[in-house]
Amino acid sequence: MSRVLKQLIIGGVYVVIVGVMVFWSYNSSYGPTCQDGIQNGREEGIDCGTIACGMACASPVQAIQVQSVQLVSTPAGDHDLAMQFYNPNTNYGVALGTYQLTLGSQISSHDFYMLPGQTKDLVLTSLKGVVDGVSANVVIKDIQWEKVVGDASVSLTSSNERYLVLGNQTTFEGTILNNSDFDFDSVDISIIVSDSSGKILATNTTSIQTILSRSSRYVKVSWPFALPADARVSVEVSTNVFDNTNYIKTHGTQEKFQQLF
């Protein structure tokens, strides 16, 4: 074999080796890597991206925000707590969430649910053994997310509201309307009483068991003390649309919010 031929063979092998290395490097950086569980190449997220993998990346789920926590001492000698949570996600609701409440040495856990994009008031009433001046700390611990397509809200409203102060007692009564097409097993009502400056004076909560579609139910709550006659009353009506057991059976089958999930 001539010297020139040997040089050509060696050069060809060198070119092949370099080509393989260049291809491997390019493929690792820019080639398809949509099943490796790592964001690499031209991926816009982990194993996703319209250019790299032919599919758009899902929007990252953002944390629930605790916007306010107000602990108030009531004339009854106990405490009420009002909180406001915000869900910044427009496509994800909270089917079941848990928050931890710390009041001095007292630590407790409580459940909640939320719609996508919702700002929700949550209240706890008649908290016992809370020392005046103690601070309240709320931390979101667990979230069970539910992806939603479309509008997950239902039309539950409060009307015919009456707020009365009679002697040493305060009452609130009203009518809860279910304008949706669903029959619900349980509906929650939260009531916040505040003064003209927005300072919370007291809270209350109740629930309705069974409210049919296009129907109404009467509710009444009371406080064993007098609140200002000119106080502002805020009422929030909600139900967990993500809980299939919350839909009353019709004709032997469980209703579901099927168009959403």
Tab-separated table of C-alpha atoms in Angstrom:
chain	number	residue	atom	x	y	z
A	1	MET	CA	0.000	0.000	0.000
A	2	SER	CA	1.426	3.336	-1.028
A	3	ARG	CA	2.172	6.055	1.472
A	4	VAL	CA	-0.355	8.391	-0.159
A	5	LEU	CA	-3.128	5.784	0.135
A	6	LYS	CA	-2.339	5.222	3.805
A	7	GLN	CA	-2.540	8.978	4.416
A	8	LEU	CA	-5.896	9.126	2.658
A	9	ILE	CA	-7.276	6.253	4.758
A	10	ILE	CA	-6.007	7.790	8.005
A	11	GLY	CA	-7.404	11.166	6.979
A	12	GLY	CA	-10.752	9.610	6.127
A	13	VAL	CA	-10.952	7.872	9.502
A	14	TYR	CA	-10.082	11.159	11.208
A	15	VAL	CA	-12.823	12.980	9.303
A	16	VAL	CA	-15.378	10.305	10.256
A	17	ILE	CA	-14.407	10.490	13.940
A	18	VAL	CA	-14.586	14.289	13.963
A	19	GLY	CA	-17.927	14.180	12.144
A	20	VAL	CA	-19.395	11.752	14.661
A	21	MET	CA	-18.214	13.943	17.539
A	22	VAL	CA	-19.658	17.075	15.939
A	23	PHE	CA	-22.992	15.325	15.259
A	24	TRP	CA	-23.167	14.004	18.825
A	25	SER	CA	-22.414	17.451	20.227
A	26	TYR	CA	-25.043	19.091	18.016
A	27	ASN	CA	-27.627	16.432	18.780
A	28	SER	CA	-27.048	16.818	22.504
A	29	SER	CA	-27.418	20.592	22.321
A	30	TYR	CA	-30.032	21.073	19.642
A	31	GLY	CA	-31.373	17.711	18.584
A	32	PRO	CA	-34.551	16.001	19.791
A	33	THR	CA	-34.294	15.205	23.513
A	34	CYS	CA	-37.969	15.192	24.400
A	35	GLN	CA	-38.013	12.060	26.519
A	36	ASP	CA	-35.008	12.529	28.804
A	37	GLY	CA	-36.691	14.457	31.631
A	38	ILE	CA	-34.210	17.341	31.280
A	39	GLN	CA	-34.604	20.795	29.758
A	40	ASN	CA	-31.920	20.881	27.068
A	41	GLY	CA	-31.412	21.586	23.392
A	42	ARG	CA	-34.012	23.977	22.082
A	43	GLU	CA	-36.629	22.927	24.617
A	44	GLU	CA	-38.598	25.757	26.203
A	45	GLY	CA	-39.314	23.609	29.250
A	46	ILE	CA	-38.719	20.031	30.341
A	47	ASP	CA	-39.303	17.855	27.251
A	48	CYS	CA	-41.517	20.458	25.596
A	49	GLY	CA	-41.422	23.373	23.187
A	50	THR	CA	-43.008	23.972	19.795
A	51	ILE	CA	-39.671	23.933	17.926
A	52	ALA	CA	-37.873	21.170	19.820
A	53	CYS	CA	-40.724	18.785	20.564
A	54	GLY	CA	-43.682	19.963	18.532
A	55	MET	CA	-45.816	20.863	21.531
A	56	ALA	CA	-46.204	23.950	23.682
A	57	CYS	CA	-45.114	23.895	27.300
A	58	ALA	CA	-47.807	24.065	29.948
A	59	SER	CA	-47.808	27.220	32.037
A	60	PRO	CA	-46.097	26.661	35.388
A	61	VAL	CA	-48.439	26.451	38.350
A	62	GLN	CA	-48.001	29.412	40.684
A	63	ALA	CA	-48.322	29.224	44.456
A	64	ILE	CA	-51.456	30.330	46.306
A	65	GLN	CA	-50.888	33.767	47.824
A	66	VAL	CA	-51.968	34.614	51.374
A	67	GLN	CA	-52.956	38.251	50.892
A	68	SER	CA	-54.200	39.116	54.375
A	69	VAL	CA	-54.691	37.610	57.825
A	70	GLN	CA	-56.702	39.473	60.475
A	71	LEU	CA	-57.274	38.171	63.988
A	72	VAL	CA	-59.913	40.037	66.000
A	73	SER	CA	-61.030	39.827	69.607
A	74	THR	CA	-64.823	39.709	70.028
A	75	PRO	CA	-66.995	40.913	72.949
A	76	ALA	CA	-67.760	37.244	73.653
A	77	GLY	CA	-64.197	36.767	74.905
A	78	ASP	CA	-63.006	34.656	71.990
A	79	HIS	CA	-61.382	35.468	68.644
A	80	ASP	CA	-62.398	35.413	64.991
A	81	LEU	CA	-60.004	35.085	62.078
A	82	ALA	CA	-60.434	36.398	58.536
A	83	MET	CA	-58.039	35.461	55.748
A	84	GLN	CA	-57.859	36.262	52.066
A	85	PHE	CA	-56.214	33.866	49.594
A	86	TYR	CA	-55.509	34.514	45.921
A	87	ASN	CA	-55.088	31.876	43.214
A	88	PRO	CA	-53.069	33.466	40.367
A	89	ASN	CA	-53.560	30.460	38.098
A	90	THR	CA	-56.232	30.866	35.433
A	91	ASN	CA	-56.252	27.190	34.401
A	92	TYR	CA	-55.814	25.444	37.739
A	93	GLY	CA	-58.173	25.279	40.692
A	94	VAL	CA	-57.590	23.896	44.168
A	95	ALA	CA	-59.618	20.719	44.616
A	96	LEU	CA	-58.253	20.315	48.130
A	97	GLY	CA	-55.751	22.510	49.930
A	98	THR	CA	-54.427	22.594	53.473
A	99	TYR	CA	-53.072	25.548	55.400
A	100	GLN	CA	-51.377	25.604	58.780
A	101	LEU	CA	-52.487	28.223	61.294
A	102	THR	CA	-50.183	29.244	64.124
A	103	LEU	CA	-51.586	31.312	67.003
A	104	GLY	CA	-48.853	31.587	69.598
A	105	SER	CA	-48.330	28.025	70.824
A	106	GLN	CA	-51.478	26.741	69.080
A	107	ILE	CA	-50.945	25.022	65.722
A	108	SER	CA	-53.824	23.669	63.650
A	109	SER	CA	-54.485	22.576	60.066
A	110	HIS	CA	-57.517	23.453	57.957
A	111	ASP	CA	-58.760	22.549	54.467
A	112	PHE	CA	-59.934	24.841	51.673
A	113	TYR	CA	-60.771	24.858	47.954
A	114	MET	CA	-60.545	27.580	45.312
A	115	LEU	CA	-61.521	28.344	41.739
A	116	PRO	CA	-58.971	29.439	39.112
A	117	GLY	CA	-58.119	33.133	39.408
A	118	GLN	CA	-60.211	33.494	42.555
A	119	THR	CA	-59.658	35.844	45.471
A	120	LYS	CA	-61.339	34.055	48.357
A	121	ASP	CA	-62.220	35.025	51.924
A	122	LEU	CA	-61.874	32.294	54.532
A	123	VAL	CA	-63.024	32.689	58.129
A	124	LEU	CA	-62.706	30.855	61.419
A	125	THR	CA	-65.000	31.787	64.285
A	126	SER	CA	-65.041	31.493	68.069
A	127	LEU	CA	-61.387	30.529	68.479
A	128	LYS	CA	-60.804	29.665	72.127
A	129	GLY	CA	-57.699	30.055	74.267
A	130	VAL	CA	-56.087	32.717	72.098
A	131	VAL	CA	-54.108	35.309	74.051
A	132	ASP	CA	-54.812	38.950	73.185
A	133	GLY	CA	-52.006	40.489	71.159
A	134	VAL	CA	-50.782	37.204	69.709
A	135	SER	CA	-49.997	37.221	65.992
A	136	ALA	CA	-51.582	34.856	63.487
A	137	ASN	CA	-49.404	33.109	60.924
A	138	VAL	CA	-50.825	31.196	57.957
A	139	VAL	CA	-48.754	28.920	55.702
A	140	ILE	CA	-50.048	26.919	52.729
A	141	LYS	CA	-48.914	23.318	53.224
A	142	ASP	CA	-50.499	21.047	50.608
A	143	ILE	CA	-52.348	21.626	47.336
A	144	GLN	CA	-54.236	19.189	45.126
A	145	TRP	CA	-54.466	21.014	41.808
A	146	GLU	CA	-57.214	20.436	39.255
A	147	LYS	CA	-56.685	21.583	35.680
A	148	VAL	CA	-59.706	23.377	34.261
A	149	VAL	CA	-60.750	24.056	30.679
A	150	GLY	CA	-63.395	26.752	30.440
A	151	ASP	CA	-65.213	28.578	33.206
A	152	ALA	CA	-65.366	26.669	36.506
A	153	SER	CA	-67.477	29.228	38.331
A	154	VAL	CA	-71.093	28.612	39.285
A	155	SER	CA	-73.736	31.215	40.011
A	156	LEU	CA	-74.328	31.189	43.770
A	157	THR	CA	-75.483	34.520	45.158
A	158	SER	CA	-76.898	36.086	48.297
A	159	SER	CA	-79.970	38.335	48.212
A	160	ASN	CA	-82.627	39.802	50.515
A	161	GLU	CA	-79.942	40.446	53.118
A	162	ARG	CA	-80.955	41.856	56.511
A	163	TYR	CA	-78.517	42.888	59.215
A	164	LEU	CA	-80.141	43.600	62.585
A	165	VAL	CA	-78.827	44.664	65.987
A	166	LEU	CA	-81.346	43.879	68.727
A	167	GLY	CA	-80.182	44.549	72.266
A	168	ASN	CA	-77.168	42.369	73.000
A	169	GLN	CA	-77.532	40.283	69.879
A	170	THR	CA	-76.753	40.770	66.199
A	171	THR	CA	-78.308	38.724	63.408
A	172	PHE	CA	-77.843	38.387	59.689
A	173	GLU	CA	-80.314	36.679	57.411
A	174	GLY	CA	-80.583	36.304	53.677
A	175	THR	CA	-81.512	34.105	50.748
A	176	ILE	CA	-78.962	31.988	48.898
A	177	LEU	CA	-79.745	31.498	45.206
A	178	ASN	CA	-78.410	28.620	43.119
A	179	ASN	CA	-78.682	29.870	39.554
A	180	SER	CA	-76.545	27.067	38.136
A	181	ASP	CA	-77.670	23.892	36.376
A	182	PHE	CA	-76.342	21.671	39.164
A	183	ASP	CA	-77.804	20.296	42.382
A	184	PHE	CA	-75.258	20.632	45.186
A	185	ASP	CA	-74.984	18.605	48.350
A	186	SER	CA	-73.249	21.380	50.303
A	187	VAL	CA	-72.734	25.133	49.964
A	188	ASP	CA	-70.552	27.221	52.286
A	189	ILE	CA	-71.336	30.780	53.399
A	190	SER	CA	-68.736	33.087	54.962
A	191	ILE	CA	-69.776	36.395	56.544
A	192	ILE	CA	-67.433	39.232	57.493
A	193	VAL	CA	-68.566	42.299	59.458
A	194	SER	CA	-66.297	45.352	59.285
A	195	ASP	CA	-66.418	49.037	60.132
A	196	SER	CA	-66.332	51.927	57.667
A	197	SER	CA	-62.527	51.855	57.542
A	198	GLY	CA	-62.434	48.176	56.619
A	199	LYS	CA	-61.339	46.921	60.028
A	200	ILE	CA	-62.891	43.528	60.681
A	201	LEU	CA	-65.141	43.362	63.744
A	202	ALA	CA	-66.438	39.784	63.619
A	203	THR	CA	-66.951	36.829	61.301
A	204	ASN	CA	-69.411	33.995	60.984
A	205	THR	CA	-69.905	30.953	58.835
A	206	THR	CA	-72.621	28.465	58.030
A	207	SER	CA	-73.455	25.905	55.376
A	208	ILE	CA	-76.472	24.683	53.445
A	209	GLN	CA	-77.023	20.978	52.999
A	210	THR	CA	-78.719	20.298	49.656
A	211	ILE	CA	-79.589	23.143	47.330
A	212	LEU	CA	-81.180	22.258	44.022
A	213	SER	CA	-80.626	23.912	40.666
A	214	ARG	CA	-82.571	27.163	40.155
A	215	SER	CA	-83.725	27.165	43.768
A	216	SER	CA	-83.128	29.263	46.890
A	217	ARG	CA	-82.526	28.628	50.584
A	218	TYR	CA	-82.933	30.852	53.634
A	219	VAL	CA	-79.979	31.312	55.996
A	220	LYS	CA	-79.599	33.038	59.350
A	221	VAL	CA	-76.602	33.505	61.645
A	222	SER	CA	-76.222	35.411	64.899
A	223	TRP	CA	-73.632	36.815	67.279
A	224	PRO	CA	-74.209	36.896	71.072
A	225	PHE	CA	-73.194	40.546	71.247
A	226	ALA	CA	-74.082	43.879	69.683
A	227	LEU	CA	-72.176	45.044	66.625
A	228	PRO	CA	-72.368	48.584	65.210
A	229	ALA	CA	-75.645	49.195	63.420
A	230	ASP	CA	-73.823	50.866	60.504
A	231	ALA	CA	-71.305	48.053	60.037
A	232	ARG	CA	-70.577	46.671	56.598
A	233	VAL	CA	-71.439	43.043	55.902
A	234	SER	CA	-69.679	40.981	53.240
A	235	VAL	CA	-71.111	37.598	52.221
A	236	GLU	CA	-69.278	34.989	50.161
A	237	VAL	CA	-71.096	31.889	48.884
A	238	SER	CA	-69.059	29.001	47.500
A	239	THR	CA	-69.119	25.283	46.787
A	240	ASN	CA	-66.452	22.786	45.808
A	241	VAL	CA	-67.044	22.123	42.110
A	242	PHE	CA	-64.047	19.747	42.030
A	243	ASP	CA	-65.600	17.253	44.457
A	244	ASN	CA	-67.778	14.835	42.498
A	245	THR	CA	-69.552	13.721	45.679
A	246	ASN	CA	-70.827	17.293	46.018
A	247	TYR	CA	-73.132	16.794	43.035
A	248	ILE	CA	-76.458	15.239	43.979
A	249	LYS	CA	-77.323	12.077	42.085
A	250	THR	CA	-80.008	12.439	39.440
A	251	HIS	CA	-81.716	9.368	37.996
A	252	GLY	CA	-79.218	7.075	39.724
A	253	THR	CA	-76.065	8.645	38.308
A	254	GLN	CA	-73.585	11.060	39.853
A	255	GLU	CA	-73.521	14.432	38.125
A	256	LYS	CA	-70.089	15.769	37.205
A	257	PHE	CA	-68.624	18.993	35.953
A	258	GLN	CA	-67.561	17.006	32.891
A	259	GLN	CA	-67.072	19.925	30.548
A	260	LEU	CA	-64.281	21.253	32.756
A	261	PHE	CA	-62.022	18.284	33.372
